[in-house]
Short mmCIF file of C-alpha atoms in Angstrom, two decimals:
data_model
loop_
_atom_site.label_atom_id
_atom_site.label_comp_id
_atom_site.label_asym_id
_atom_site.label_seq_id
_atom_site.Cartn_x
_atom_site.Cartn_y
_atom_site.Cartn_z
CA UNK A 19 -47.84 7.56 28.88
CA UNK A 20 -45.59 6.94 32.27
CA UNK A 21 -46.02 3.34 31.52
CA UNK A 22 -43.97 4.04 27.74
CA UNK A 23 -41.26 6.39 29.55
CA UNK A 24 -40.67 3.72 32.22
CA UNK A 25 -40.41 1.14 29.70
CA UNK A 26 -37.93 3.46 27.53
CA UNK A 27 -35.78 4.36 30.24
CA UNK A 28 -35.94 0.53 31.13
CA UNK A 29 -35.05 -0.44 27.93
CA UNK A 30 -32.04 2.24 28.04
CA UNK A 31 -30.76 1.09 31.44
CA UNK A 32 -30.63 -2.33 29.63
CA UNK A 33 -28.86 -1.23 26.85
CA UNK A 34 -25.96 0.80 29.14
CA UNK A 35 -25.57 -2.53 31.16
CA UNK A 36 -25.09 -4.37 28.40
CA UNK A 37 -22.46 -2.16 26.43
CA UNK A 38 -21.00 -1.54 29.85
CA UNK A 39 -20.66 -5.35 30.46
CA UNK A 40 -19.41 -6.54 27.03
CA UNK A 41 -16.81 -3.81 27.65
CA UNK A 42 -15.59 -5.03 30.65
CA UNK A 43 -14.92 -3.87 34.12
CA UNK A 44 -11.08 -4.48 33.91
CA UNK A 45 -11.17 -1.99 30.09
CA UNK A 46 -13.07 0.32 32.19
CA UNK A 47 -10.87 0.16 35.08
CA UNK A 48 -7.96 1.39 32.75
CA UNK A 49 -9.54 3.69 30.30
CA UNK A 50 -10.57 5.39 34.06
CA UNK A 51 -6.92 5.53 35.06
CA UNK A 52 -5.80 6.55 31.64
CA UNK A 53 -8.95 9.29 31.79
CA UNK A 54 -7.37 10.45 34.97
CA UNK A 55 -4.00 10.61 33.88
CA UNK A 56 -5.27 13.00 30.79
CA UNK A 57 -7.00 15.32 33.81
CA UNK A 58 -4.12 15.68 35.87
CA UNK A 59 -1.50 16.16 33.49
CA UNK A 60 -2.05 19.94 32.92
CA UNK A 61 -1.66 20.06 36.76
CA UNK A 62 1.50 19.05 36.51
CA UNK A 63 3.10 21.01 34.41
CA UNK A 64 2.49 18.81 31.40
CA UNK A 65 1.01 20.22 28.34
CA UNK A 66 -2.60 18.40 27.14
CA UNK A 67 -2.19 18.62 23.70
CA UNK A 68 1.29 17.44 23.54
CA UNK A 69 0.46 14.60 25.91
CA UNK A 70 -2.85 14.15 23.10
CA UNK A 71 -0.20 14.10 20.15
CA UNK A 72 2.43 11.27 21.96
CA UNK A 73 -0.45 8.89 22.47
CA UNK A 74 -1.64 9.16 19.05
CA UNK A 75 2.05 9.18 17.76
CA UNK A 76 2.60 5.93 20.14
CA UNK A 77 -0.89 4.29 18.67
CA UNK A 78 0.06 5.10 14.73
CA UNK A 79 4.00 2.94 15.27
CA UNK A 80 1.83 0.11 17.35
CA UNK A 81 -1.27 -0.61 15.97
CA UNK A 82 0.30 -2.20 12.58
CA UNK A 83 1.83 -4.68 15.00
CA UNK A 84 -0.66 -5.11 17.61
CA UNK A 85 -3.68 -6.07 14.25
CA UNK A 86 -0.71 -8.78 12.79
CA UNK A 87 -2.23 -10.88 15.81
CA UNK A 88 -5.30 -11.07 14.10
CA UNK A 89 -5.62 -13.46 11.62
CA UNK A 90 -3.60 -16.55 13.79
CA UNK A 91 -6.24 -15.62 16.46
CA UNK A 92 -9.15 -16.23 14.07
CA UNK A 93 -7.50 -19.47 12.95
CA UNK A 94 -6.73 -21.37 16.35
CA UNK A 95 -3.29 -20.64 16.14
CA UNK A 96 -3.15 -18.89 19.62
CA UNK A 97 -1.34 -15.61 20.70
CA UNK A 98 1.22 -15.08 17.87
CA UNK A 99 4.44 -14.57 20.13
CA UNK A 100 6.26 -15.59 16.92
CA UNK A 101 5.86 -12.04 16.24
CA UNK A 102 9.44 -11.60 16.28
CA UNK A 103 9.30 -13.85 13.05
CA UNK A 104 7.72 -11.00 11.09
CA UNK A 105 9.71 -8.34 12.87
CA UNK A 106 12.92 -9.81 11.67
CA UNK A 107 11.50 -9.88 7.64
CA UNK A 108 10.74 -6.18 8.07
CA UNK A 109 14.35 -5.40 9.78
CA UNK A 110 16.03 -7.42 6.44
CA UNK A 111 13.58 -5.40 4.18
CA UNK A 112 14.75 -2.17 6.14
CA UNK A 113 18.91 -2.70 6.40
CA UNK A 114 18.46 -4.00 2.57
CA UNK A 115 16.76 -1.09 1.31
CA UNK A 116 19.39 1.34 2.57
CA UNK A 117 22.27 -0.93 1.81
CA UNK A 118 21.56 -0.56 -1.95
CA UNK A 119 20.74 3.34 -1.17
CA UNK A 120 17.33 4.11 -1.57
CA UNK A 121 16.24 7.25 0.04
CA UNK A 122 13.24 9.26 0.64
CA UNK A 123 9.44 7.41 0.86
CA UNK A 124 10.71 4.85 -2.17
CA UNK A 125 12.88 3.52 0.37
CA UNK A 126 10.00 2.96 2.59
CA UNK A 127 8.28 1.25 -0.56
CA UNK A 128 11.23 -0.83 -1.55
CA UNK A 129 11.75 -2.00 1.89
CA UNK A 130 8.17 -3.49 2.20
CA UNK A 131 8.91 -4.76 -1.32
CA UNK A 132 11.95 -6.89 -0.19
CA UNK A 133 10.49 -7.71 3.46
CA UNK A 134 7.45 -8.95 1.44
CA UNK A 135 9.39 -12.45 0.39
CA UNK A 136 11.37 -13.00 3.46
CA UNK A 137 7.49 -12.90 4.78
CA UNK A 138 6.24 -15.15 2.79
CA UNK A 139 9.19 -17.44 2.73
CA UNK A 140 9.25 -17.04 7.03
CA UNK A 141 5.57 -17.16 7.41
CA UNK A 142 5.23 -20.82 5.44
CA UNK A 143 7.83 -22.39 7.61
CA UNK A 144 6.54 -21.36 10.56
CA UNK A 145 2.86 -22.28 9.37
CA UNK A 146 3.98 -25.42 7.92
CA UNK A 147 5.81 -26.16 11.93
CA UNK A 148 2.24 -24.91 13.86
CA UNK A 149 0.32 -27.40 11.70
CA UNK A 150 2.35 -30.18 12.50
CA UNK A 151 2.35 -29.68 16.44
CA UNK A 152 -1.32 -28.77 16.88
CA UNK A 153 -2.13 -27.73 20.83
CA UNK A 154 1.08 -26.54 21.97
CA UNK A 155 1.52 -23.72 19.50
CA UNK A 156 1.93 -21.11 22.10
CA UNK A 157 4.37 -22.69 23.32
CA UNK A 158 6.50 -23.37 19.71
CA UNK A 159 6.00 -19.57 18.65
CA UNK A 160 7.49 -18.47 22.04
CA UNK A 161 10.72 -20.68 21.18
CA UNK A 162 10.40 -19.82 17.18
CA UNK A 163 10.11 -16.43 18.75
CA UNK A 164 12.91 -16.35 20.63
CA UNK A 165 15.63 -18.52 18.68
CA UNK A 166 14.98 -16.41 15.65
CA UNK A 167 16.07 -13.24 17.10
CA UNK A 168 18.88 -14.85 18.87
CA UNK A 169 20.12 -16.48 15.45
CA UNK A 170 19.95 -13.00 13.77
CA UNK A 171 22.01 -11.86 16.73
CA UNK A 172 24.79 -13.30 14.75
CA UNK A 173 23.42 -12.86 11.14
CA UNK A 174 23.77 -9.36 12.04
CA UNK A 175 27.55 -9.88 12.32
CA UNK A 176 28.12 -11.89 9.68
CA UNK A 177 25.80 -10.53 6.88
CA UNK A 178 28.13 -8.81 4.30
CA UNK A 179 26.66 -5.15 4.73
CA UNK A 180 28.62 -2.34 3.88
CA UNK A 181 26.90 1.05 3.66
CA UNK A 182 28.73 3.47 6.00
CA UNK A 183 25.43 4.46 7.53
CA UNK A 184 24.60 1.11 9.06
CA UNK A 185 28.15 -0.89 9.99
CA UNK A 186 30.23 -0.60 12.99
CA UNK A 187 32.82 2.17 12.13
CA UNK A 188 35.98 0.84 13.78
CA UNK A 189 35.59 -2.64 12.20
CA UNK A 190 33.72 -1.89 8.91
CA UNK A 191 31.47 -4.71 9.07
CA UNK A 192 28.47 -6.13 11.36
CA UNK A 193 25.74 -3.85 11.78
CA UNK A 194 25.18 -1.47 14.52
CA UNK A 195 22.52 -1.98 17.38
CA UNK A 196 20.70 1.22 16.24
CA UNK A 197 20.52 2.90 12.51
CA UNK A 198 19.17 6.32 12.08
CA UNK A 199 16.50 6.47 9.73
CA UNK A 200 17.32 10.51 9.02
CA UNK A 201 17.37 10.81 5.28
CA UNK A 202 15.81 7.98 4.59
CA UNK A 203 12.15 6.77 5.22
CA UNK A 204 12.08 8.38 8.70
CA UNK A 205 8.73 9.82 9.29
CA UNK A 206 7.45 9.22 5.33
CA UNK A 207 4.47 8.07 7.05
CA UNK A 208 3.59 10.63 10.09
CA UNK A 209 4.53 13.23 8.10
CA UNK A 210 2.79 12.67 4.86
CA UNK A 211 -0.61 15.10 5.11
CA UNK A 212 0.18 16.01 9.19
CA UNK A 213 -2.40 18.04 11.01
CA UNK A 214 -0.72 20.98 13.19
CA UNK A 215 -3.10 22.52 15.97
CA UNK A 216 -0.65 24.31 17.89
CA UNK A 217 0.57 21.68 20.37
CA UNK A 218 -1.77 18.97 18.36
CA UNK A 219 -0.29 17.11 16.15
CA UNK A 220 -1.83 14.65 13.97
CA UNK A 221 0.32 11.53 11.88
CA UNK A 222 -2.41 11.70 9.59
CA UNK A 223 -0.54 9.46 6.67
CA UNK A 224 0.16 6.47 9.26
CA UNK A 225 -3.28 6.86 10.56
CA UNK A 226 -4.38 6.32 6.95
CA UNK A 227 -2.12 3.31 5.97
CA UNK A 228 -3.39 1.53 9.41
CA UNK A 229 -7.14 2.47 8.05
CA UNK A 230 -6.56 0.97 5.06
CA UNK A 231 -4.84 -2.31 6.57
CA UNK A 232 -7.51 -2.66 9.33
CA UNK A 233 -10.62 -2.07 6.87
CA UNK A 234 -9.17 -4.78 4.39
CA UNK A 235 -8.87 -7.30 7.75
CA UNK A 236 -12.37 -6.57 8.87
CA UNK A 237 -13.22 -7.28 4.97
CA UNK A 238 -11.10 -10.26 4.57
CA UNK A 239 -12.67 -11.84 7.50
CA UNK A 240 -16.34 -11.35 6.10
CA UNK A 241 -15.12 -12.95 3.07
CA UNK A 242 -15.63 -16.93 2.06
CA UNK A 243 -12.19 -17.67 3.16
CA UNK A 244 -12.05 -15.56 6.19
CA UNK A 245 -15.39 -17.39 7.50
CA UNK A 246 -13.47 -20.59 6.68
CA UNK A 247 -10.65 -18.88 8.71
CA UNK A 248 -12.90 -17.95 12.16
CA UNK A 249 -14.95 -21.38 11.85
CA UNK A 250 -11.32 -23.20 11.96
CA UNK A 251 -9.95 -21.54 14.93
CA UNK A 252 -13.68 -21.83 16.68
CA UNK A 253 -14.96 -25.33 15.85
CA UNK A 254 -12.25 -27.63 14.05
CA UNK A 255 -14.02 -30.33 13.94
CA UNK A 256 -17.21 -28.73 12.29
CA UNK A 257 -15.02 -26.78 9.82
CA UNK A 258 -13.27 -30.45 8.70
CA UNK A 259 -16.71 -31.91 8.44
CA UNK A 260 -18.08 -29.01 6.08
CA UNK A 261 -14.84 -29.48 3.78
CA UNK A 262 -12.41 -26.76 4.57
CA UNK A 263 -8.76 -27.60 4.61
CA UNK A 264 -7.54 -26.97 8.15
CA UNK A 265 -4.09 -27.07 7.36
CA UNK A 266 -4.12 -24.70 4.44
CA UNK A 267 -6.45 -22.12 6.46
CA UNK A 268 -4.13 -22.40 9.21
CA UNK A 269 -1.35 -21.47 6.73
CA UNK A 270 -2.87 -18.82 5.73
CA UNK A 271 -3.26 -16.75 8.75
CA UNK A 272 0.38 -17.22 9.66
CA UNK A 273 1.39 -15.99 6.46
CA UNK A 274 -1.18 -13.17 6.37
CA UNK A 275 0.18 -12.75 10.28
CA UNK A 276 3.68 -12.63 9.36
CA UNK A 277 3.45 -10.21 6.65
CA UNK A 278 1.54 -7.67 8.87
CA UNK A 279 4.20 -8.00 11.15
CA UNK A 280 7.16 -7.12 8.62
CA UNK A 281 5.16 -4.00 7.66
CA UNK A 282 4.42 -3.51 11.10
CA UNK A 283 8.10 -2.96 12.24
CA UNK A 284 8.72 -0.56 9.34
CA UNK A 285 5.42 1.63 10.53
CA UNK A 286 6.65 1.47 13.92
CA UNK A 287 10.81 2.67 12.86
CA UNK A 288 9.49 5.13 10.10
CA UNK A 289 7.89 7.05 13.20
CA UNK A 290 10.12 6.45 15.75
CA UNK A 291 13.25 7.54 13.20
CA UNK A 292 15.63 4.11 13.79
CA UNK A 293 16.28 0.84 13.11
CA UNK A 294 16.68 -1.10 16.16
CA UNK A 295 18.57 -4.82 15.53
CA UNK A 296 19.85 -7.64 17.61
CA UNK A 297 17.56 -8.25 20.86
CA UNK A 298 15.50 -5.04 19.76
CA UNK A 299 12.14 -7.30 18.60
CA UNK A 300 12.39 -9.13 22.06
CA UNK A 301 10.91 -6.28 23.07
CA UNK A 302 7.80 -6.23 20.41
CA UNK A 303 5.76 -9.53 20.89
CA UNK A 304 4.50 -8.81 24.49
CA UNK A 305 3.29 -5.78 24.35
CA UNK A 306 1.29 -6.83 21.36
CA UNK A 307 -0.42 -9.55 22.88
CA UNK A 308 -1.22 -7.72 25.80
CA UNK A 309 -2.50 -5.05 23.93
CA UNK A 310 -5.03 -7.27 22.30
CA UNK A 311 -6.23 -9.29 25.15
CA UNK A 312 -6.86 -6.24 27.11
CA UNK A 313 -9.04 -4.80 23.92
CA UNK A 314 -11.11 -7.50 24.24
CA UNK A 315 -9.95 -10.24 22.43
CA UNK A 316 -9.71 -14.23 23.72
CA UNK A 317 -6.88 -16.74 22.73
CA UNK A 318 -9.34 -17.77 19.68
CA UNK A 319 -10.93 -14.45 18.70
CA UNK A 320 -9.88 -11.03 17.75
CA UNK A 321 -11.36 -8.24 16.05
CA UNK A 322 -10.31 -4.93 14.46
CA UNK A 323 -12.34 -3.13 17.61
CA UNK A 324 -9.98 -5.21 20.16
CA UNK A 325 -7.07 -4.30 17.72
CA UNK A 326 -8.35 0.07 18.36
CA UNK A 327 -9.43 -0.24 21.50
CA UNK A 328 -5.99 -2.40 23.26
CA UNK A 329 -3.47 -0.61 21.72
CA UNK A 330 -4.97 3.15 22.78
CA UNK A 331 -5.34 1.75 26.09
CA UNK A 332 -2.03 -0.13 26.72
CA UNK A 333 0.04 3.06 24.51
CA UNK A 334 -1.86 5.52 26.28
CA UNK A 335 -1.32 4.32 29.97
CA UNK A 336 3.16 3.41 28.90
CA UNK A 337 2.87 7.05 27.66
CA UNK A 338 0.97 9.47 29.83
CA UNK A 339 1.85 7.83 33.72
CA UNK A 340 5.75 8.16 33.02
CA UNK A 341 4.86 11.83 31.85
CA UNK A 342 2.90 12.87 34.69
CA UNK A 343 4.59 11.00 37.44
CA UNK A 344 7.88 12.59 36.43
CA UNK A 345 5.99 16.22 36.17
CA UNK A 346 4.54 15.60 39.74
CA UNK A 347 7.96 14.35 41.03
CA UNK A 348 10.49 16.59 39.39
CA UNK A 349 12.72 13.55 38.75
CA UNK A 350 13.85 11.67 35.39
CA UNK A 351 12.05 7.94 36.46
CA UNK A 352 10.64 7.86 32.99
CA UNK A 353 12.06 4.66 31.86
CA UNK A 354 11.60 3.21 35.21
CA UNK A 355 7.91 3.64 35.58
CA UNK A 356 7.81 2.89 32.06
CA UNK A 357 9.27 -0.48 32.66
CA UNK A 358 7.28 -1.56 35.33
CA UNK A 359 4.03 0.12 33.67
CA UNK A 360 4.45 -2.11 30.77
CA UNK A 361 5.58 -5.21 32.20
CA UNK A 362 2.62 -4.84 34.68
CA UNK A 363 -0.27 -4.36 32.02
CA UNK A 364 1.78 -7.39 29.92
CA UNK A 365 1.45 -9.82 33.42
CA UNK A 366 -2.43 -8.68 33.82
CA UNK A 367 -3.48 -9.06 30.23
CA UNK A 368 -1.47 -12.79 30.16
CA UNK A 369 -3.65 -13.90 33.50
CA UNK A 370 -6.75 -12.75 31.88
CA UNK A 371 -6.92 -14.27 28.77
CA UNK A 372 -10.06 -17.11 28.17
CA UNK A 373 -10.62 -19.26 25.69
CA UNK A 374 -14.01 -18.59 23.96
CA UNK A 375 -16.99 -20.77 23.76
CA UNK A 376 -16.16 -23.80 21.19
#
């Protein structure tokens, strides 16, 4: 009898180890922090429920973003700082759909609808570029990356917009650097079935659309196609000899990549209430990648668990240590801390990510 309840507890011990190491020390090391940060803040003068509420808030604009990494992962395509790429379909679909006045949740709908082919359209060329330099694609989506948003840094001058709500007043033309969202599609989304618990409160219709967009990735990459996707980005050579077209898989996941992006950005404005142009989705690649790698995932494989788990850990830590820093201080260093927070977790998660076993 001793003998079975040494071998259970055995077998238990082994099981803890190995959840505990195939979580990592580094993920523990941070959910701690972020754990600690949730246990002082009431200390401090900051309210727990609010603090609850601007994490989830921060997670429901992100995650969109932070899963659009997914597919070029699978595929061999690397970390997809071309993110920008995406970003910048989403911001056309977004100034477009007000500029011919939609309002209300159909402008949320018609701006996906018009971001969709500028996706497409974006996500070929940039597949059709990766496939032709094969090995250094990190280093092509950083400078498709940043030359895109530096070429719409003029676009955004020279496109003829004219909707009063969007151009520069003095000049009439050119877009502003930020566009208020406020009778538009601002909070369609996080406000669409929202759960109010006092302080608590829950974006339960964002939550929802990133459910819905995560559970069709984890199914797309159980399908036929998606198996053909994760055996190209782990063994090339193995997927060419059992007949799958590299190039065309590869194409795929930029595209799928670059759409997920586009809808991404208008997740992330419809909560946050704006449109922010010019160097704005400079801003947006980073913090995705790091997000991922420090959920778990390697330069060559990504899951919708790395995609959950990065993004509450790198959104809760940017949210929460500003908060209570500032509460235990009684100074305004929000944006400061914030800064080097993010920046800091963005250097870590770069020097830590692996390629996986090939």
């Amino acid at each position: 009898m001793s003998e079975n309840i040494q071998t259970n507890q055995s077998t238990f011990m082994d099981r803890v180890k190995d959840a505990l190491h195939s979580f990592g020390l580094p993920r523990m090391i941070i959910a701690a922090f972020l754990l600690l940060m949730f246990i002082i803040a009431p200390f401090t003068g900051a309210n727990f429920w609010t603090q609850i509420t601007n994490v989830v808030n921060r997670f429901s604009w992100n995650a969109v973003l932070v899963l659009a990494m997914v597919p070029m992962v699978h595929s061999g395509c690397g970390l997809n700082f071309g993110l920008p790429l995406g970003i910048i379909a989403g911001l056309l679909g977004a100034t477009l759909s007000v500029e011919l006045g939609f309002t209300g949740p159909v402008s949320m709908l018609m701006a996906v609808a018009i971001a969709t082919p500028f996706a497409l359209l974006f996500g070929v060329g940039y597949g059709w570029l990766l496939n032709k330099i094969k090995g250094g694609e990190m280093m092509i989506a950083t400078y498709v990356g940043f030359s895109s948003v530096s070429f719409m840094c003029m676009m955004w001058l020279l496109l003829p917009y004219h909707k009063a709500d969007m151009v520069w007043g003095l000049a009439g033309k050119g877009l502003r650097t930020t566009i208020s969202l406020e009778g538009y599609y601002a909070g369609v989304l996080s406000n669409f079935l929202q759960i109010k618990i006092g302080n608590l409160v829950i974006p339960t219709g964002a939550l929802l659309v990133f459910a819905v967009l995560a559970f069709l990735m984890w199914a797309f990459l159980h399908t036929k196609t998606g198996t053909a996707m994760t055996a190209v980005g782990s063994n090339p050579n193995f997927a060419r000899a059992a007949g799958i077209n590299i190039d065309r898989t590869r194409m795929l996941s930029v595209v799928m990549s670059t759409w997920l992006a586009a809808v991404g950005i208008l997740m992330y404005e419809q909560g946050f209430g704006f449109i922010q142009l010019y160097t704005a989705p400079f801003n947006m690649a980073l913090p995705a990648v790091s997000a991922i790698l420090i959920g778990g995932a390697t330069v060559n494989k990504a899951s919708v668990t790395n995609v959950i788990i990065g993004t509450i850990l790198f959104q809760g830590i940017v949210t929460m240590t500003p908060t209570v820093m500032n509460s235990m201080i009684h100074m305004d260093i929000s944006e400061v801390l914030r800064i080097i927070v993010s920046n800091g977790m963005i250097l870590y998660a770069l020097t830590r990510k692996t390629e996986a076993t090939r």
